[in-house]
CSV table of C-alpha atoms and ligand atoms in Angstrom, one decimal:
chain,number,residue,atom,x,y,z
S,1,MET,CA,-22.7,16.6,-2.1
S,2,THR,CA,-19.3,17.1,-0.6
S,3,GLU,CA,-17.9,20.7,-0.4
S,4,TYR,CA,-14.7,21.1,-2.2
S,5,ALA,CA,-12.2,23.9,-2.3
S,6,THR,CA,-10.7,23.6,-5.9
S,7,ILE,CA,-13.1,21.8,-7.7
S,8,ARG,CA,-17.1,21.7,-8.2
S,9,THR,CA,-19.3,18.8,-8.6
S,10,GLU,CA,-22.7,18.2,-9.8
S,11,THR,CA,-24.9,15.4,-10.9
S,12,ARG,CA,-27.1,15.4,-14.2
S,13,GLY,CA,-29.3,12.6,-14.7
S,14,ARG,CA,-26.7,9.7,-14.9
S,15,VAL,CA,-23.7,11.8,-15.5
S,16,GLY,CA,-21.2,13.2,-12.8
S,17,TRP,CA,-19.8,16.4,-13.7
S,18,ILE,CA,-16.4,17.7,-12.1
S,19,THR,CA,-15.2,21.1,-12.9
S,20,LEU,CA,-11.6,22.2,-11.9
S,21,ASP,CA,-12.0,25.4,-10.1
S,22,ARG,CA,-8.7,27.3,-9.3
S,23,PRO,CA,-9.2,30.2,-11.6
S,24,GLU,CA,-6.2,32.2,-10.0
S,25,ALA,CA,-3.9,29.5,-11.0
S,26,LEU,CA,-5.5,28.5,-14.4
S,27,ASN,CA,-6.4,25.1,-12.7
S,28,ALA,CA,-2.8,24.3,-12.1
S,29,LEU,CA,-2.9,20.8,-10.3
S,30,ASN,CA,-1.8,21.3,-6.6
S,31,SER,CA,-1.9,18.5,-4.1
S,32,THR,CA,-5.6,19.7,-2.9
S,33,LEU,CA,-7.0,19.7,-6.4
S,34,VAL,CA,-5.6,16.3,-6.9
S,35,THR,CA,-6.9,14.8,-3.8
S,36,GLU,CA,-10.4,16.2,-4.3
S,37,LEU,CA,-10.5,15.4,-8.0
S,38,ALA,CA,-9.4,11.8,-7.0
S,39,HIS,CA,-12.2,11.7,-4.2
S,40,ALA,CA,-15.1,13.0,-6.3
S,41,ALA,CA,-14.1,10.6,-9.0
S,42,ALA,CA,-14.1,7.7,-6.8
S,43,ALA,CA,-17.5,8.7,-5.3
S,44,PHE,CA,-19.1,8.9,-8.7
S,45,ASP,CA,-17.3,5.6,-9.9
S,46,ALA,CA,-18.9,3.8,-6.8
S,47,ASP,CA,-22.4,5.3,-7.7
S,48,GLU,CA,-24.3,2.8,-9.8
S,49,GLY,CA,-26.6,5.8,-10.7
S,50,ILE,CA,-23.5,7.3,-12.6
S,51,GLY,CA,-22.8,6.0,-16.2
S,52,CYS,CA,-20.3,8.5,-17.3
S,53,ILE,CA,-18.1,11.4,-15.8
S,54,VAL,CA,-17.3,14.7,-17.5
S,55,LEU,CA,-14.3,16.5,-16.5
S,56,THR,CA,-13.9,20.1,-17.5
S,57,GLY,CA,-12.3,23.4,-16.7
S,58,SER,CA,-12.8,26.9,-17.4
S,59,ASP,CA,-13.0,28.8,-20.6
S,60,ARG,CA,-9.5,30.0,-20.2
S,61,ALA,CA,-8.0,26.8,-18.9
S,62,PHE,CA,-8.6,23.2,-18.7
S,63,ALA,CA,-5.4,23.0,-16.6
S,64,ALA,CA,-2.1,24.9,-17.1
S,65,GLY,CA,-0.2,21.9,-15.6
S,66,ALA,CA,1.0,20.8,-12.2
S,67,ASP,CA,1.3,23.5,-9.8
S,68,ILE,CA,5.1,24.9,-10.4
S,69,LYS,CA,4.9,27.1,-7.3
S,70,GLU,CA,4.0,24.0,-5.1
S,71,MET,CA,6.5,21.9,-6.7
S,72,GLU,CA,9.3,24.2,-7.2
S,73,ALA,CA,11.4,23.5,-4.0
S,74,LYS,CA,10.6,20.0,-3.2
S,75,THR,CA,13.3,17.3,-3.1
S,76,PRO,CA,13.2,13.9,-4.7
S,77,ARG,CA,12.4,12.4,-1.6
S,78,GLU,CA,9.3,14.5,-1.1
S,79,MET,CA,8.3,14.1,-4.7
S,80,THR,CA,8.7,10.3,-3.9
S,81,MET,CA,7.3,9.8,-0.4
S,82,ASP,CA,4.8,12.6,-0.4
S,83,ASN,CA,3.9,12.4,-4.0
S,84,PRO,CA,1.3,15.2,-4.6
S,85,PHE,CA,-0.1,13.7,-7.7
S,86,VAL,CA,-0.8,10.0,-6.4
S,87,GLY,CA,-4.6,10.9,-6.6
S,88,LEU,CA,-4.2,11.0,-10.4
S,89,GLU,CA,-3.1,7.3,-10.7
S,90,ALA,CA,-6.4,6.3,-8.9
S,91,PHE,CA,-8.3,8.8,-11.2
S,92,SER,CA,-6.7,7.3,-14.4
S,93,ARG,CA,-8.1,3.9,-13.2
S,94,VAL,CA,-11.8,4.5,-12.5
S,95,ARG,CA,-14.2,2.2,-14.1
S,96,THR,CA,-16.6,4.8,-15.4
S,97,PRO,CA,-15.8,6.5,-18.9
S,98,VAL,CA,-14.6,10.0,-18.4
S,99,VAL,CA,-15.3,12.7,-21.1
S,100,ALA,CA,-12.6,15.5,-20.8
S,101,ALA,CA,-14.1,18.8,-22.2
S,102,VAL,CA,-11.1,20.9,-22.8
S,103,ALA,CA,-11.2,24.6,-23.5
S,104,GLY,CA,-8.1,27.0,-23.3
S,105,TYR,CA,-4.8,25.6,-21.9
S,106,ALA,CA,-4.2,21.9,-21.4
S,107,LEU,CA,-0.6,22.1,-20.7
S,108,GLY,CA,2.0,19.7,-18.9
S,109,GLY,CA,-0.1,17.8,-16.2
S,110,GLY,CA,-3.2,19.5,-17.8
S,111,CYS,CA,-2.6,17.6,-21.1
S,112,GLU,CA,-1.6,14.5,-19.3
S,113,LEU,CA,-4.9,14.7,-17.2
S,114,ALA,CA,-7.1,14.9,-20.3
S,115,MET,CA,-5.0,11.8,-21.6
S,116,THR,CA,-6.0,9.7,-18.6
S,117,CYS,CA,-9.6,10.5,-19.9
S,118,ASP,CA,-11.4,8.0,-22.4
S,119,ILE,CA,-12.9,10.8,-24.9
S,120,ILE,CA,-11.3,14.2,-25.5
S,121,LEU,CA,-13.7,17.0,-26.8
S,122,ALA,CA,-11.7,20.2,-27.6
S,123,ALA,CA,-13.2,23.7,-28.0
S,124,ASP,CA,-11.6,25.4,-30.9
S,125,THR,CA,-9.7,27.6,-28.1
S,126,ALA,CA,-7.9,24.6,-26.8
S,127,LYS,CA,-4.1,24.5,-26.7
S,128,PHE,CA,-2.2,21.3,-26.0
S,129,GLY,CA,1.5,21.0,-25.0
S,130,GLN,CA,4.1,19.5,-22.7
S,131,PRO,CA,6.1,22.5,-21.8
S,132,GLU,CA,7.9,20.7,-19.1
S,133,ILE,CA,11.3,20.9,-20.7
S,134,THR,CA,11.2,24.6,-20.5
S,135,LEU,CA,11.0,24.4,-16.7
S,136,GLY,CA,14.0,22.0,-16.5
S,137,VAL,CA,12.1,18.6,-16.1
S,138,ILE,CA,10.3,16.3,-18.2
S,139,PRO,CA,6.4,15.4,-18.2
S,140,GLY,CA,5.7,13.4,-15.0
S,141,LEU,CA,2.2,12.4,-15.2
S,142,GLY,CA,2.5,10.1,-18.3
S,143,GLY,CA,3.2,12.6,-20.9
S,144,THR,CA,6.2,10.7,-22.4
S,145,GLN,CA,4.0,7.5,-22.5
S,146,ARG,CA,0.5,8.4,-23.4
S,147,LEU,CA,1.3,11.1,-25.9
S,148,PRO,CA,3.4,9.0,-28.2
S,149,ARG,CA,0.6,6.4,-28.1
S,150,ALA,CA,-2.0,9.1,-29.1
S,151,ILE,CA,-0.4,10.9,-31.8
S,152,GLY,CA,3.0,8.8,-32.6
S,153,TYR,CA,6.5,9.1,-31.5
S,154,TYR,CA,7.9,11.8,-33.8
S,155,LYS,CA,5.3,14.2,-33.2
S,156,ALA,CA,5.2,13.5,-29.5
S,157,ALA,CA,8.8,14.0,-29.4
S,158,GLU,CA,8.7,17.3,-31.0
S,159,LEU,CA,6.3,18.6,-28.6
S,160,VAL,CA,8.0,17.2,-25.5
S,161,LEU,CA,11.5,18.3,-26.5
S,162,THR,CA,10.6,21.7,-27.7
S,163,GLY,CA,7.6,22.4,-25.3
S,164,ARG,CA,5.6,23.8,-28.2
S,165,MET,CA,2.0,24.1,-27.9
S,166,MET,CA,-0.5,22.8,-30.5
S,167,ASP,CA,-4.0,24.1,-31.1
S,168,ALA,CA,-7.2,22.2,-31.3
S,169,GLY,CA,-7.1,21.8,-34.9
S,170,GLU,CA,-3.7,20.2,-35.0
S,171,ALA,CA,-4.5,18.1,-31.9
S,172,GLU,CA,-7.2,16.6,-33.5
S,173,ARG,CA,-5.4,15.9,-36.8
S,174,ALA,CA,-2.7,14.2,-34.7
S,175,GLY,CA,-5.3,12.0,-32.9
S,176,LEU,CA,-5.0,13.4,-29.5
S,177,VAL,CA,-8.6,15.0,-29.4
S,178,SER,CA,-11.8,13.0,-30.4
S,179,ARG,CA,-13.6,16.0,-31.9
S,180,VAL,CA,-13.3,19.9,-32.0
S,181,VAL,CA,-16.5,21.8,-31.4
S,182,PRO,CA,-17.1,25.6,-31.2
S,183,ALA,CA,-16.2,26.9,-27.7
S,184,ALA,CA,-19.8,28.0,-27.0
S,185,ASP,CA,-20.9,24.3,-27.5
S,186,LEU,CA,-18.5,22.4,-25.5
S,187,LEU,CA,-20.2,21.7,-22.7
S,188,GLU,CA,-23.6,20.9,-24.4
S,189,GLU,CA,-21.7,18.5,-26.7
S,190,ALA,CA,-19.9,16.9,-23.9
S,191,GLY,CA,-23.2,16.5,-22.1
S,192,LYS,CA,-24.6,14.7,-25.0
S,193,VAL,CA,-21.8,12.3,-25.4
S,194,ALA,CA,-21.9,11.5,-21.7
S,195,ASP,CA,-25.6,11.1,-21.8
S,196,ALA,CA,-25.2,8.7,-24.7
S,197,ILE,CA,-22.8,6.8,-22.8
S,198,ALA,CA,-24.9,6.7,-19.4
S,199,GLY,CA,-27.7,5.4,-21.5
S,200,LYS,CA,-26.1,2.2,-22.2
S,201,SER,CA,-25.7,-0.9,-19.9
S,202,LEU,CA,-23.4,0.1,-17.2
S,203,PRO,CA,-21.5,-3.3,-16.8
S,204,VAL,CA,-21.2,-3.4,-20.5
S,205,VAL,CA,-19.7,-0.1,-20.6
S,206,TYR,CA,-17.2,-1.0,-17.8
S,207,ALA,CA,-16.3,-4.2,-20.1
S,208,ALA,CA,-15.9,-1.8,-23.1
S,209,LYS,CA,-13.5,0.5,-21.4
S,210,GLU,CA,-11.6,-2.3,-19.6
S,211,ALA,CA,-10.9,-3.8,-23.3
S,212,LEU,CA,-10.1,-0.5,-24.8
S,213,ARG,CA,-7.5,0.1,-21.9
S,214,ALA,CA,-6.1,-3.2,-22.4
S,215,SER,CA,-5.3,-2.2,-26.3
S,216,LEU,CA,-2.8,0.4,-24.5
S,217,GLU,CA,-1.2,-1.9,-22.2
S,218,THR,CA,-0.9,-5.3,-23.8
S,219,THR,CA,0.2,-7.1,-27.1
S,220,ALA,CA,-2.4,-7.4,-29.7
S,221,SER,CA,-2.8,-11.2,-29.4
S,222,GLU,CA,-3.2,-10.9,-25.6
S,223,GLY,CA,-5.5,-8.1,-26.2
S,224,LEU,CA,-7.8,-9.9,-28.6
S,225,ARG,CA,-7.8,-12.8,-26.2
S,226,PHE,CA,-9.0,-10.6,-23.4
S,227,GLU,CA,-11.7,-9.1,-25.7
S,228,LYS,CA,-12.9,-12.5,-26.8
S,229,GLN,CA,-13.4,-13.6,-23.1
S,230,VAL,CA,-15.0,-10.4,-22.2
S,231,PHE,CA,-17.4,-10.4,-25.2
S,232,SER,CA,-18.4,-14.1,-24.3
S,233,SER,CA,-18.9,-13.3,-20.8
S,234,LEU,CA,-21.3,-10.3,-21.3
S,235,PHE,CA,-23.8,-13.0,-22.7
S,236,ALA,CA,-24.5,-13.9,-19.0
S,237,LEU,CA,-26.1,-10.3,-18.6
S,238,ASP,CA,-29.8,-9.5,-18.9
S,239,ASP,CA,-28.9,-6.3,-20.8
S,240,GLN,CA,-27.5,-8.4,-23.6
S,241,LYS,CA,-30.6,-10.5,-23.7
S,242,GLU,CA,-32.6,-7.2,-23.7
S,243,GLY,CA,-30.3,-5.3,-26.0
S,244,MET,CA,-30.8,-8.0,-28.7
S,245,ALA,CA,-34.4,-8.7,-28.0
S,246,ALA,CA,-34.9,-4.9,-28.6
S,247,PHE,CA,-33.1,-4.8,-31.9
S,248,ARG,CA,-35.3,-7.8,-33.0
S,249,GLU,CA,-38.5,-6.1,-31.9
S,250,LYS,CA,-37.4,-2.9,-33.4
S,251,ARG,CA,-37.8,-0.8,-30.1
S,252,ALA,CA,-35.3,1.1,-27.9
S,253,ALA,CA,-33.5,-1.1,-25.3
S,254,ASP,CA,-34.4,-0.7,-21.7
S,255,PHE,CA,-31.1,-1.6,-19.9
S,256,ARG,CA,-31.3,-2.4,-16.1
S,257,HIS,CA,-27.6,-2.6,-15.6
S,258,ARG,CA,-27.6,-6.2,-14.8
U,301,CAA,N1,1.5,26.5,-11.7
U,301,CAA,C1,1.3,27.3,-10.9
U,301,CAA,N2,0.6,28.5,-11.1
U,301,CAA,C2,0.3,28.7,-12.6
U,301,CAA,C3,0.6,27.8,-13.3
U,301,CAA,C4,1.2,26.4,-13.0
U,301,CAA,N3,1.3,25.5,-13.8
U,301,CAA,N4,0.1,28.2,-14.7
U,301,CAA,C5,-0.3,29.3,-14.5
U,301,CAA,N5,-0.2,29.8,-13.2
U,301,CAA,C6,-0.5,31.1,-12.5
U,301,CAA,C7,0.3,32.1,-13.0
U,301,CAA,O1,1.4,32.2,-12.1
U,301,CAA,C8,-0.5,33.4,-12.6
U,301,CAA,O2,-0.6,33.6,-11.4
U,301,CAA,P1,-0.2,35.1,-10.8
U,301,CAA,O3,-1.5,35.9,-11.3
U,301,CAA,O4,-0.3,35.0,-9.2
U,301,CAA,O5,1.0,35.5,-11.3
U,301,CAA,C9,-2.0,32.9,-13.0
U,301,CAA,O6,-1.9,31.3,-12.9
U,301,CAA,C10,-2.3,33.4,-14.5
U,301,CAA,O7,-1.2,32.8,-15.4
U,301,CAA,P2,-0.3,33.9,-16.4
U,301,CAA,O8,-0.5,35.2,-15.7
U,301,CAA,O9,0.8,33.2,-16.7
U,301,CAA,O10,-1.4,33.9,-17.6
U,301,CAA,P3,-1.0,34.1,-19.1
U,301,CAA,O11,-2.4,34.1,-19.9
U,301,CAA,O12,-0.1,35.1,-19.3
U,301,CAA,O13,-0.4,32.5,-19.7
U,301,CAA,C11,0.0,30.2,-19.7
U,301,CAA,C12,-1.0,31.5,-19.6
U,301,CAA,C13,0.7,30.2,-21.1
U,301,CAA,C14,-0.6,28.9,-19.5
U,301,CAA,C15,1.1,30.4,-18.5
U,301,CAA,O14,0.4,30.5,-17.2
U,301,CAA,C16,2.1,29.3,-18.3
U,301,CAA,O15,3.0,29.0,-19.1
U,301,CAA,N6,1.8,28.4,-17.3
U,301,CAA,C17,2.6,27.3,-17.1
U,301,CAA,C18,2.5,26.2,-18.0
U,301,CAA,C19,3.4,25.0,-17.7
U,301,CAA,O16,4.7,25.1,-17.8
U,301,CAA,N7,2.8,23.8,-17.3
U,301,CAA,C20,3.7,22.7,-16.8
U,301,CAA,C21,3.8,22.8,-15.5
U,301,CAA,S1,4.9,21.4,-14.9
U,301,CAA,C22,4.1,20.0,-14.9
U,301,CAA,O17,2.8,19.7,-15.3
U,301,CAA,C23,4.9,18.8,-14.7
U,301,CAA,C24,4.1,17.5,-14.8
U,301,CAA,O18,4.2,16.8,-15.8
U,301,CAA,C25,3.9,16.7,-13.7
């Protein structure tokens, strides 16, 4: 297992765990952390033994944003040519579903990082927001695009334009959070969700994620066409035959990821 400076990784069964670990900066996303996160996620994504990834932080912070101190003096040219966040684009495109387990602050790039994931479980201590406007910038890692899609234009605009934070309950009501759980149960619940996903057929899980992602990027009619094609193509898999035979025979399916 690779040794990292700003994250910790672990494999539990078919689940790959990535824990952001820069406590001195509330897990602020500096270039090292982003590079390590992308590397770890790519390694899990390339491993057929991994069916789901959990991404988490600490009790105090999932991530308090991009690293302001690292960014402060940069020029537009440096932000473009030497983009410290380039790894997040790769992270957002992994085939494996990612469960974000969020406790404490998920602000700015931290909220944006959570929004690149497929499921967001929030501890009741979680706080979400896009405070970039208070720093004299705007969200730069997807906040102006993914937040309105998640919670609607008007609520997203209020958060982005004022920099206000919302608590876990408000985030759940708004549709940003899949489910809120007591802080003490967050990792256990994330593990259960991840195990449930990792127990399914991997190529089918990849297909489901790809079709879900299409809903964010294409028109409804194109998305429906894509879904129909993917659905039909899955009938070539042994796991489709196994899943349906298991239903008929009233037993649990034994998926072989084929
Ligand atoms: N970047 C760099 N360092 C950060 C940081 C960040 N985003 N957030 C926190 N830290 C550091 C603090 O500077 C502090 O370090 P020192 O002890 O060396 O001073 C340490 O983490 C602990 O933070 P605080 O003392 O501030 O903790 P607090 O409990 O009083 O406040 C907080 C917590 C409200 C989250 C506050 O730290 C804060 O407002 N952080 C910045 C949040 C923010 O603006 N995020 C957006 C960043 S810009 C961005 O993300 C752009 C983008 O879209 C790409």
